[in-house]
Coordinates of C-alpha atoms in Angstrom, one line a residue:
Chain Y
X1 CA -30.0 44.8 30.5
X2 CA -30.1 41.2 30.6
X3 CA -34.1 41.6 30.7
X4 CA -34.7 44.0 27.8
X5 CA -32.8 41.8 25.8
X6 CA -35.0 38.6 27.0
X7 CA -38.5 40.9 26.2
X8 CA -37.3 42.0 23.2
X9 CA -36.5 38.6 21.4
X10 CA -39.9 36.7 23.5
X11 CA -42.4 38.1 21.2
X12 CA -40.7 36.9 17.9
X13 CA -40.0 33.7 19.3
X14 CA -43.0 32.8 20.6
X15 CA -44.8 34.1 17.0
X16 CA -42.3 31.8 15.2
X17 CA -42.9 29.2 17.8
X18 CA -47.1 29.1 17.0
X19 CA -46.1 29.7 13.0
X20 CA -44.3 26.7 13.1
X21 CA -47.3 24.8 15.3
X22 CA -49.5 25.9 12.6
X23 CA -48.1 25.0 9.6
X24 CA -45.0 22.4 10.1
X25 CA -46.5 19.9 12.8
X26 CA -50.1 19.6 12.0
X27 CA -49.9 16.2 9.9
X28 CA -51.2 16.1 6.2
X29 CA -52.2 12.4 6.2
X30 CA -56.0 12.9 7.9
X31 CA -56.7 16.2 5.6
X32 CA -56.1 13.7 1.9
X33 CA -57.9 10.6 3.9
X34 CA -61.1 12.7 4.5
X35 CA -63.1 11.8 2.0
X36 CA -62.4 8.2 1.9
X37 CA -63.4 4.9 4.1
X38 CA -60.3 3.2 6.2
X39 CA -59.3 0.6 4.4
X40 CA -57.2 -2.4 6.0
X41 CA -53.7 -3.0 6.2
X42 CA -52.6 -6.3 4.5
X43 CA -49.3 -7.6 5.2
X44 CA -47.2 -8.3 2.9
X45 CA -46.6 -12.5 1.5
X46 CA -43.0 -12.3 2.0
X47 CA -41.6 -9.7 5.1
X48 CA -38.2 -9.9 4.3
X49 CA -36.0 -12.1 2.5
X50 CA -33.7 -14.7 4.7
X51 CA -30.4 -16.2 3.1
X52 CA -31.0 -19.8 4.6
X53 CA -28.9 -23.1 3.8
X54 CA -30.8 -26.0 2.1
X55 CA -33.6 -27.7 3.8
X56 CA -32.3 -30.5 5.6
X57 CA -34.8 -33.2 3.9
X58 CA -33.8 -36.8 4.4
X59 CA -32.5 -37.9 1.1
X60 CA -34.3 -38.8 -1.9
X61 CA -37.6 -38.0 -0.9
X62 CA -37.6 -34.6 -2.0
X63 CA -39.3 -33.3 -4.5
X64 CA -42.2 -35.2 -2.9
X65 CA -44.6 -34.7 -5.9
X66 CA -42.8 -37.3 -7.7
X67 CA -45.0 -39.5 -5.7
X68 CA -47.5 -37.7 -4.8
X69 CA -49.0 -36.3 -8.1
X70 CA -50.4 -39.6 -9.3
X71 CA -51.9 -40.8 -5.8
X72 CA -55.5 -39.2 -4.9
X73 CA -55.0 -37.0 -1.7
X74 CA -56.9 -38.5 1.2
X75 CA -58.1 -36.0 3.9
X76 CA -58.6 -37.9 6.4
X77 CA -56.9 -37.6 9.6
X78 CA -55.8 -41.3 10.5
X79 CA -52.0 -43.0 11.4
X80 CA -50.2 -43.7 8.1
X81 CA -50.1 -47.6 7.5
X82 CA -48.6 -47.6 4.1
X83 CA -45.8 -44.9 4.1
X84 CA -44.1 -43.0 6.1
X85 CA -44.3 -44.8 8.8
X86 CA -41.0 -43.9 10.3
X87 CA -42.3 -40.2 10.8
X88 CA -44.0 -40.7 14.3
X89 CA -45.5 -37.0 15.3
X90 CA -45.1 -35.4 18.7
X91 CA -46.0 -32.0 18.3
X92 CA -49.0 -31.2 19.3
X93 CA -50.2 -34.6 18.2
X94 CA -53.8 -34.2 19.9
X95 CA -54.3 -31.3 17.3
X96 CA -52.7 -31.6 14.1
X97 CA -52.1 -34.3 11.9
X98 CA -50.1 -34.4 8.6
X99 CA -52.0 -31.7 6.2
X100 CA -52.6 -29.3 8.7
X101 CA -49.0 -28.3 7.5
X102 CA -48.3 -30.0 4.6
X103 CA -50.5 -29.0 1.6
X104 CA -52.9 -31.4 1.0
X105 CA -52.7 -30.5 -3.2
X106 CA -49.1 -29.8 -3.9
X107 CA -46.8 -32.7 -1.3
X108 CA -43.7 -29.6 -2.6
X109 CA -45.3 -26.7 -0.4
X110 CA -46.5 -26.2 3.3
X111 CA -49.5 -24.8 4.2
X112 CA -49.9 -21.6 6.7
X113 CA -52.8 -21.1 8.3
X114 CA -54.1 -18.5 6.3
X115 CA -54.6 -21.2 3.2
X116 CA -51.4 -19.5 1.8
X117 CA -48.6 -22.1 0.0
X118 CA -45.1 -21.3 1.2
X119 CA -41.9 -23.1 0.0
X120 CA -39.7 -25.6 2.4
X121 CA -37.1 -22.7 2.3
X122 CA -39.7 -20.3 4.3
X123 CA -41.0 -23.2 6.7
X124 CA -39.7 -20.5 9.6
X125 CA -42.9 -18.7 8.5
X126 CA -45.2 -21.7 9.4
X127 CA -43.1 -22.5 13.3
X128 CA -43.4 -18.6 13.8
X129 CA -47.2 -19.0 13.5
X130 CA -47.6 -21.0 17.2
X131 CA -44.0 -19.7 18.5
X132 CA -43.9 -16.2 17.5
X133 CA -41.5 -15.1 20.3
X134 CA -39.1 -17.6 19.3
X135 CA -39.8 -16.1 15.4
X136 CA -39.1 -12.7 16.4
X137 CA -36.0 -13.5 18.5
X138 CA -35.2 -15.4 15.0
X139 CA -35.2 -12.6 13.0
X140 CA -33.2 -11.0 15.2
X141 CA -30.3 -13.6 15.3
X142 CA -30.8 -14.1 18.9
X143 CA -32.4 -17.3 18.8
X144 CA -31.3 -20.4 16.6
X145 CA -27.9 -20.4 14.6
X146 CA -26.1 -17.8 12.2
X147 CA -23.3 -18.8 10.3
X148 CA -20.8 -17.0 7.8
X149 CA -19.7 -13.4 8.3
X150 CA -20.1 -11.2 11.4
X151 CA -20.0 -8.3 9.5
X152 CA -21.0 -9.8 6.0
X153 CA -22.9 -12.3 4.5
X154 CA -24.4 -14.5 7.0
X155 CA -26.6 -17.6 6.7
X156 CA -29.8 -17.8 9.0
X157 CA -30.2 -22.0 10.1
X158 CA -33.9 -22.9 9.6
X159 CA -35.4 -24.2 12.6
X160 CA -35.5 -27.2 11.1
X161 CA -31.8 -27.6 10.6
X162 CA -31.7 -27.9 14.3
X163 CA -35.4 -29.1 15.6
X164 CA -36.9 -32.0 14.3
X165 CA -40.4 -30.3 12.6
X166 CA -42.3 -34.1 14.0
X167 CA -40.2 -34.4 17.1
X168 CA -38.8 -30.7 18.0
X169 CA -37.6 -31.5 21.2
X170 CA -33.8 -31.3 21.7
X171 CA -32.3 -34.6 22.3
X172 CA -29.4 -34.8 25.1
X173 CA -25.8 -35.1 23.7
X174 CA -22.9 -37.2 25.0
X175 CA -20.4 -34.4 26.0
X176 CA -16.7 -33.9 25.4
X177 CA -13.9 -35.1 27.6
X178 CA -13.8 -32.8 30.7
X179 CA -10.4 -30.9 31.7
X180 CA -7.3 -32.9 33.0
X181 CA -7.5 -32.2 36.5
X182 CA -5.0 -30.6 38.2
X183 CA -3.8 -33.3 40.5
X184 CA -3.5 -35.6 37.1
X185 CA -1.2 -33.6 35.7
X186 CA 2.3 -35.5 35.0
Chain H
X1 CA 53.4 -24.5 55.4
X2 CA 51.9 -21.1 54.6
X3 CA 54.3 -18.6 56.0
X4 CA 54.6 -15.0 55.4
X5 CA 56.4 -14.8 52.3
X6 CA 54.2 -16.9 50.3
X7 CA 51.3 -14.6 51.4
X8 CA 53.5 -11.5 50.5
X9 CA 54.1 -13.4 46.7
X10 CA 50.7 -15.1 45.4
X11 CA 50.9 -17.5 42.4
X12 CA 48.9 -14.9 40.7
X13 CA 47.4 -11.2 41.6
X14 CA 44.0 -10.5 41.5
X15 CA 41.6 -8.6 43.6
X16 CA 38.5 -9.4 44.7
X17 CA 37.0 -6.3 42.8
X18 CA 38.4 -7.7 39.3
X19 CA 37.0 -11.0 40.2
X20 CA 34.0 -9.7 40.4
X21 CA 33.8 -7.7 37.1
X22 CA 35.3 -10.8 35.4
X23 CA 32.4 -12.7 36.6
X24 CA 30.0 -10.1 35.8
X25 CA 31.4 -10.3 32.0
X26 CA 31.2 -13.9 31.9
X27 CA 27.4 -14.4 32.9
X28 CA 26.7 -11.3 30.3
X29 CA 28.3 -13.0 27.6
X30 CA 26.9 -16.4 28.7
X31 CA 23.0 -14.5 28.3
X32 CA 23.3 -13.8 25.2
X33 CA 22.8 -16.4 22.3
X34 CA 25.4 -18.6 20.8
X35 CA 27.7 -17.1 18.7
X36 CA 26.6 -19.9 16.2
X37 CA 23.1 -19.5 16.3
X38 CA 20.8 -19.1 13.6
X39 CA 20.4 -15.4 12.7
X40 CA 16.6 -16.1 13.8
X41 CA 17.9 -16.2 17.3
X42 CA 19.5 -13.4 17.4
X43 CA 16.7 -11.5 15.7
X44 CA 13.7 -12.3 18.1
X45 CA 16.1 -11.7 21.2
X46 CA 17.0 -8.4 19.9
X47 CA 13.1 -7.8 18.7
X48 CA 11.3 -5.0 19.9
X49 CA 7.7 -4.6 21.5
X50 CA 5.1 -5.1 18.7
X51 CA 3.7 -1.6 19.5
X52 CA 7.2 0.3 18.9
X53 CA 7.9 -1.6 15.9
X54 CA 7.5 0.3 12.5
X55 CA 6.1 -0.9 9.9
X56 CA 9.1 -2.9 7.8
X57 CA 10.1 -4.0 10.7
X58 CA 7.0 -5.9 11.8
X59 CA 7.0 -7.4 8.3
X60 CA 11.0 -8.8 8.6
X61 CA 9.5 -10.4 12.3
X62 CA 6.4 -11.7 10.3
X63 CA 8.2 -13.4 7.5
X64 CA 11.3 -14.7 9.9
X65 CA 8.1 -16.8 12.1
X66 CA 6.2 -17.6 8.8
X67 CA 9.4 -19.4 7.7
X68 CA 10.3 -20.8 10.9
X69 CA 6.7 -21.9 12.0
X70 CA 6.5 -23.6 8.5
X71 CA 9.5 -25.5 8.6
X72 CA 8.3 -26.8 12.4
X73 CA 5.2 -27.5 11.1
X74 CA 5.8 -28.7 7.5
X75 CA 2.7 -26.6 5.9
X76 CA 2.8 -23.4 4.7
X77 CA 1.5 -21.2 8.0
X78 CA 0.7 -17.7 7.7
X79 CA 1.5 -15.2 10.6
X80 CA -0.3 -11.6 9.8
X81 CA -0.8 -8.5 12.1
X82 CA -4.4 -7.7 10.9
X83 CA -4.8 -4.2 12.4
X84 CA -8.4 -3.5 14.2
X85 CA -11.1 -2.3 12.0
X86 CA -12.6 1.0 12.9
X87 CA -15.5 1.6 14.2
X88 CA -16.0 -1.9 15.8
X89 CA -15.9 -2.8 19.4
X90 CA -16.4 -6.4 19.7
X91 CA -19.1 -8.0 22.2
X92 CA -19.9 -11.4 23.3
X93 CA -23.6 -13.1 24.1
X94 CA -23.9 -16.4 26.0
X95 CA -27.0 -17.4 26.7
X96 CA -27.7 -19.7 29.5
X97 CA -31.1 -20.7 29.3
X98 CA -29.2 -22.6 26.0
X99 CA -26.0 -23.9 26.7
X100 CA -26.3 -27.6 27.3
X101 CA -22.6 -28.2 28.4
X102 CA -21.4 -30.0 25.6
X103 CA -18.2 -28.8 25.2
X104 CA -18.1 -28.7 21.5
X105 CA -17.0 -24.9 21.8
X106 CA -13.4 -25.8 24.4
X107 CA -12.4 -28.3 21.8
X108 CA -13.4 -26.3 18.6
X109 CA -11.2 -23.4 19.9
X110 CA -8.7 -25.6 21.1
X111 CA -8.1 -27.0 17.4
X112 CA -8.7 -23.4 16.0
X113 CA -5.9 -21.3 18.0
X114 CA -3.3 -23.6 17.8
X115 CA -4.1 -24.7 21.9
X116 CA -1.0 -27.0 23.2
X117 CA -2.5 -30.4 23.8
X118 CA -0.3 -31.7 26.0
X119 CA 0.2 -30.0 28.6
X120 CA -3.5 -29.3 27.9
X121 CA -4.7 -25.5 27.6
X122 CA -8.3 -24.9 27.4
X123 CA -9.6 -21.3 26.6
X124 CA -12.9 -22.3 27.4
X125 CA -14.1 -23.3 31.3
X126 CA -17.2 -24.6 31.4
X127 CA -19.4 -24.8 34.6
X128 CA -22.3 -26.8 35.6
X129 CA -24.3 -25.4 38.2
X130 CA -27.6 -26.0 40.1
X131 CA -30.3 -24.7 39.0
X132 CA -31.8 -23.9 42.8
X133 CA -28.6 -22.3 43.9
X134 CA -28.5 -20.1 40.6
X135 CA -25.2 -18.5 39.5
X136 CA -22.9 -19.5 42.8
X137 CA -19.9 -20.0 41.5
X138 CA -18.1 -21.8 44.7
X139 CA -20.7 -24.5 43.8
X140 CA -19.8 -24.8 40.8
X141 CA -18.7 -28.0 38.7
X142 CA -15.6 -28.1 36.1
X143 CA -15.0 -31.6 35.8
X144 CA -18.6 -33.2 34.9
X145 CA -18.9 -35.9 32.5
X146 CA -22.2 -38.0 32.3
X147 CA -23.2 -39.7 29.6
X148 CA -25.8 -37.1 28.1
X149 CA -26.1 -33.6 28.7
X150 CA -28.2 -31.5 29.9
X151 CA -27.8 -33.1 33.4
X152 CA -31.7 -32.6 35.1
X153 CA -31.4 -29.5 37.7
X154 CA -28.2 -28.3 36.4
X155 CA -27.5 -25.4 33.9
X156 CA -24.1 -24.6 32.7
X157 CA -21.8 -22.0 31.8
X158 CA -18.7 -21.3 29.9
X159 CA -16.6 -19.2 30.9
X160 CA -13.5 -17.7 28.5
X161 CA -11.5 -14.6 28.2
X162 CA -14.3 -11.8 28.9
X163 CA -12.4 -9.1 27.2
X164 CA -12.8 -6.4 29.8
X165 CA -13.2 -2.8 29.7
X166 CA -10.7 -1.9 32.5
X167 CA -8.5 -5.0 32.4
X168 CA -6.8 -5.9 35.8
X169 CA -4.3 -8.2 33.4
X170 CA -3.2 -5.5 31.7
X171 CA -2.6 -3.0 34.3
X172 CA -0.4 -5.2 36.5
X173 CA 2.0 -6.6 34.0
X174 CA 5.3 -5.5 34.6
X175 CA 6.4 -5.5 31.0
X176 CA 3.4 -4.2 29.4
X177 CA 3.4 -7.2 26.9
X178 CA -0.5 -7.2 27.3
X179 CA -2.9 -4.7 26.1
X180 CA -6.5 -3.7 25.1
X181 CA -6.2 -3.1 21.2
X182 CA -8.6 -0.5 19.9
X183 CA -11.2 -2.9 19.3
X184 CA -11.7 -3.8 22.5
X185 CA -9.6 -6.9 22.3
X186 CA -7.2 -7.9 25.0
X187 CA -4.1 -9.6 23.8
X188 CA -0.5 -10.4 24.4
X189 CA 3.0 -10.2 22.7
X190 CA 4.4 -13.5 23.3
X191 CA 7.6 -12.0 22.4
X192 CA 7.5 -9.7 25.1
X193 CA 5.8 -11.9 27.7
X194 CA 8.4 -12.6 30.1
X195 CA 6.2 -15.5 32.2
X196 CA 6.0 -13.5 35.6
X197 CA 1.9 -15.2 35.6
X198 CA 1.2 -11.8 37.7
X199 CA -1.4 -11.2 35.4
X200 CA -3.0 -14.7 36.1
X201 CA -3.6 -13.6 39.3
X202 CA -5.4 -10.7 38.8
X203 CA -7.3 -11.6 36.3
X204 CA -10.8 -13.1 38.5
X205 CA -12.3 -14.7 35.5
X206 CA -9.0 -17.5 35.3
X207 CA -9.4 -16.7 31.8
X208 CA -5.1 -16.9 31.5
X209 CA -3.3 -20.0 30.8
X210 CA 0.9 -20.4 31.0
X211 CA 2.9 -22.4 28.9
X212 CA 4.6 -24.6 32.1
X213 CA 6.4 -26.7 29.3
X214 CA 7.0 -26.7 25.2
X215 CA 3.4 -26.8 24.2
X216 CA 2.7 -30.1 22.4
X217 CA 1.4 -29.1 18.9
X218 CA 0.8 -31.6 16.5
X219 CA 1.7 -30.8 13.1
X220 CA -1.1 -32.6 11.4
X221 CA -3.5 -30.6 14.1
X222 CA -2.1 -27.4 13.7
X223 CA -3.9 -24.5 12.3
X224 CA -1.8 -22.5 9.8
X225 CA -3.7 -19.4 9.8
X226 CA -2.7 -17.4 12.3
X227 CA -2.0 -14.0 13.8
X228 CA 1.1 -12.4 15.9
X229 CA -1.1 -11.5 18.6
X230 CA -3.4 -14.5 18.4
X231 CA -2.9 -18.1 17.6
X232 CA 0.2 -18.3 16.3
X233 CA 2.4 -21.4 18.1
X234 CA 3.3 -20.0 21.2
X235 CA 6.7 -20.6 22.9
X236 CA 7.5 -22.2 26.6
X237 CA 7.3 -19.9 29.2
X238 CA 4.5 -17.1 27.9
X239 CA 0.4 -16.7 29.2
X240 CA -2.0 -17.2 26.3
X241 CA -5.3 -16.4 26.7
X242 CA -8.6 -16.3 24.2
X243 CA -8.3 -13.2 21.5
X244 CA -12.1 -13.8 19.9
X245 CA -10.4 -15.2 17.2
X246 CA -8.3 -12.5 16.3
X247 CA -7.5 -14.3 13.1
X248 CA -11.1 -14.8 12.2
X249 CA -13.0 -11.7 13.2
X250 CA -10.3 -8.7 12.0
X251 CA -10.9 -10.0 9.1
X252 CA -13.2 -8.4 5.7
X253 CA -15.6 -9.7 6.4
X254 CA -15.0 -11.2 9.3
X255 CA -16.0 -14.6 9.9
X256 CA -17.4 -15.0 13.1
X257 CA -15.1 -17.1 16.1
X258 CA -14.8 -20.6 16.4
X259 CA -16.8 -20.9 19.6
X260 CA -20.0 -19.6 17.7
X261 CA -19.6 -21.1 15.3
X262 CA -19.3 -24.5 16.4
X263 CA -22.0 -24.4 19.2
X264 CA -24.7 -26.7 18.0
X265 CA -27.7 -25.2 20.0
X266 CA -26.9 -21.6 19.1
X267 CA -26.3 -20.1 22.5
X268 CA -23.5 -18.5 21.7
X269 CA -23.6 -14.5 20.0
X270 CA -21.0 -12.6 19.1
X271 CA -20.8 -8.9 17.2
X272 CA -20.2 -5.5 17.1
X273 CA -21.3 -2.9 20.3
X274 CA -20.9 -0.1 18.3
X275 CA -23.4 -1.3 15.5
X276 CA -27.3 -0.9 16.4
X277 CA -28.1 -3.1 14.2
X278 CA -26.0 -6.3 15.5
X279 CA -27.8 -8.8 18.0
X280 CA -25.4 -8.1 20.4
X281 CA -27.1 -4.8 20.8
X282 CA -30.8 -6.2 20.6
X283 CA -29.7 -8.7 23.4
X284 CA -28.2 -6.2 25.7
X285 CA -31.2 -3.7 24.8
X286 CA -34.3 -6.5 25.2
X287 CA -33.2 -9.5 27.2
X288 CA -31.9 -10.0 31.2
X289 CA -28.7 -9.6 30.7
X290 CA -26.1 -9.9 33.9
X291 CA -22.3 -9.9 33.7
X292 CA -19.8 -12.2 36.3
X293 CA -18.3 -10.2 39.1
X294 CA -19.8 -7.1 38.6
X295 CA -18.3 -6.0 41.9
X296 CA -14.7 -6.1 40.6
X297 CA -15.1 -3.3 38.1
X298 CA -13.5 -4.9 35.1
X299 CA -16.6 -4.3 32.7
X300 CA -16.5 -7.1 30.9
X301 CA -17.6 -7.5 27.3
X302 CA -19.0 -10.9 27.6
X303 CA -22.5 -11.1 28.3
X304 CA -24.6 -13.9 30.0
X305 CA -28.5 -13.7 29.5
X306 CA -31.9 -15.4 29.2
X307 CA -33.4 -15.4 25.7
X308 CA -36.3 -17.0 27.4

């Protein structure tokens, strides 16, 4: 009994099974892209938008083209005598100097790779273009700093706020006073 | 001389079972408070468990500690009983290859939960331990203090209240003051709490501190925003214990704990489990994740890894 009923429903199902192969699964993106060439995938300027706290730029020297806009930019790569001279770089010193990141025309924007200006609010964009694993864990909120709401409105720290962009390297802090121990206890 | 007639006739009749009873009276009546207490006495010796109390009652116990903690503490303090939100089981990240040992996150938590100071209670424990030797905690280090940390060779971790799944705390106390709240929280009604430290010794994180004296609060220190089952200023005599902030996190929104919020090299993570979207997820989904005593069985909610 159990068998006739089995037979008897197979050949439906299978017939929906191959209907539905047919017409459902069989994707309609390659039948309208026929006729035309591939064309490339360009990724968006800006991939998501990051609530961020204010730059942390040493005070008074921002915006910088206060300066900058009446001196001629000078390409080449050589230790600043004049200015700046506080700002001692050590990262990756051997093969970058000062407008490899900073745009050379406009001292108020940063320069990616790609020639493209970005603000000093999206300098993440620029560290994630050597440390991309460190960008992606970012995004995520598993590297760096969030602060605010666990379950609201959070604010993402730029790497800047806690690495040095000229002199990332963390430096060692004096710690707090260790526990009473036991035996001190009055 | 005593003779037989003065044994026959004693100055005054009473027998050894009426003694007794008397006595018994006495150290009853002698239990209870002073028949000119304050009112408030009375009231939280007659209070019942937070979880059998309805709801007007919870708000009389509420407003009789608001007033009393205020006038202790000359500010206006605020005792609420935030219930858990739904939907939200709350998980902890620490991530070691991070953690420099600074101790900004024992005495940030210690100034936000209303810690005693002296006799000093820290939620927070933090370890240093040797690299080469990895995570061996006999070898470990609680009472370092060079100049600058990170010490060369060394890595460190705190260690707090892991919020377990299956509690050892909470099964062996006697009184059932202590509890896993629905969002995963484990906490305790210092009302209830009747000091036995039992679950102090079960719990194999040492994540439990007791109140051997009158905590010393200082006024000027103290945090007024508090919550019955979290940092509200706890008597003599009770076990207190990291909540995650109870005050902070029930809240909507919630603002994340003290701990995290404090650390300066962002090791420290902290959301929901239940949300797929929350780091706490993508850590325990993409990174090496490990948890202390696995052995034990207490599935903890705290959760060490290696972003790197």
């Amino acid at each position: 009994m159990n068998r006739d009923r089995l037979r008897h429903g197979y050949v439906p199902g299978m017939a929906a099974f191959f209907l539905c192969l047919a017409v459902g699964v069989t994707p309609a993106a390659p039948l309208q892209e026929k006729g035309k060439a591939a064309k490339p995938r360009v990724a968006s300027a800006a991939e998501r938008q990051f609530a961020v706290p204010t730059p942390p730029f040493t005070p008074g020297i921002f915006p910088c083209s206060e300066c900058h806009k009446e001196m001629k930019p000078n390409p080449t790569r050589r230790e600043l005598k004049d200015e700046h001279t506080n700002i001692v770089l050590n990262h990756a010193q051997g093969q970058r100097w000062c407008l490899d990141c900073h745009d050379i025309s406009n001292r108020d924007k940063l320069r990616l790779v790609s020639g493209e200006k970005i603000g000093f609010e999206e300098s993440f964009r620029l560290c994630g273009q050597c440390h991309g694993d460190k960008y992606r864990d970012w995004k995520v909120g598993v590297h760096g700093k969030r602060t605010g709401m666990w379950n609201g409105e959070k604010q993402y720290l730029l790497c800047v706020h806690c690495h040095n962009p000229h002199d990332p390297g963390f430096k060692p802090l004096t710690p707090l006073p260790p526990p009473t121990r036991p035996e001190n206890v009055k | 001389m005593p003779n037989q007639e003065s044994r026959d006739n004693p100055a005054f009749r009473m027998s050894r079972r009426k003694m007794m009873k008397g006595v018994a009276a006495v150290l009853g009546a002698l239990a209870l408070p002073e028949k000119d207490a304050p009112a408030s006495v009375w009231e939280s010796f007659f209070q019942k468990h937070f979880r059998e109390m309805s709801k007007p009652e919870l708000e009389k116990v509420l407003a009789r500690l608001e007033k009393e903690y205020s006038e202790k503490y000359r500010k206006a303090v605020k005792v609420r009983a935030t219930p858990p939100i739904e939907g939200v089981l709350y998980g902890y990240g620490l991530d070691l290859s991070r953690c420099i040992g600074c101790r900004r996150c024992v005495y940030a938590c210690v100034q936000e939960n209303n810690q005693s100071r002296d006799p000093q209670i820290h939620y927070i424990r933090v370890l240093q331990l040797n690299k080469e030797r990895g995570v061996d905690l006999e070898d470990a280090e609680h009472y370092y203090n060079p100049s600058k940390v990170p010490e060369k060779g060394h890595f460190y971790m705190p260690v707090q209240c892991h919020q377990c799944e299956s509690p050892p705390c909470t099964k062996v106390c006697p009184v059932q003051a202590t509890w896993k709240e629905r969002d995963g929280i484990v906490v305790v009604d210092y009302n209830w709490c009747i000091g036995c430290r039992y679950c102090m010794a079960a719990c194999p994180y040492g994540a439990r501190h007791f109140n051997w004296k009158k905590p010393g609060l200082p006024a000027a220190e103290m945090n007024p925003e508090t919550h019955y089952l979290g940092n509200r200023p706890r008597p003599v005599g009770v076990v207190e214990k990291c909540t995650y902030c109870i005050q902070r996190v029930r809240n909507a929104p919630g603002r994340y704990t003290a701990c995290v919020e404090i650390c300066p090299v962002g090791a420290r993570k902290f959301g929901n489990l239940l949300d797929p979207e929350s780091e706490i997820r993508y850590i325990i989904e993409n990174k090496r994740v490990f948890i202390l005593k696995e052995d034990l069985n207490t599935r903890p909610k705290f959760y060490y890894f290696y972003a790197t």
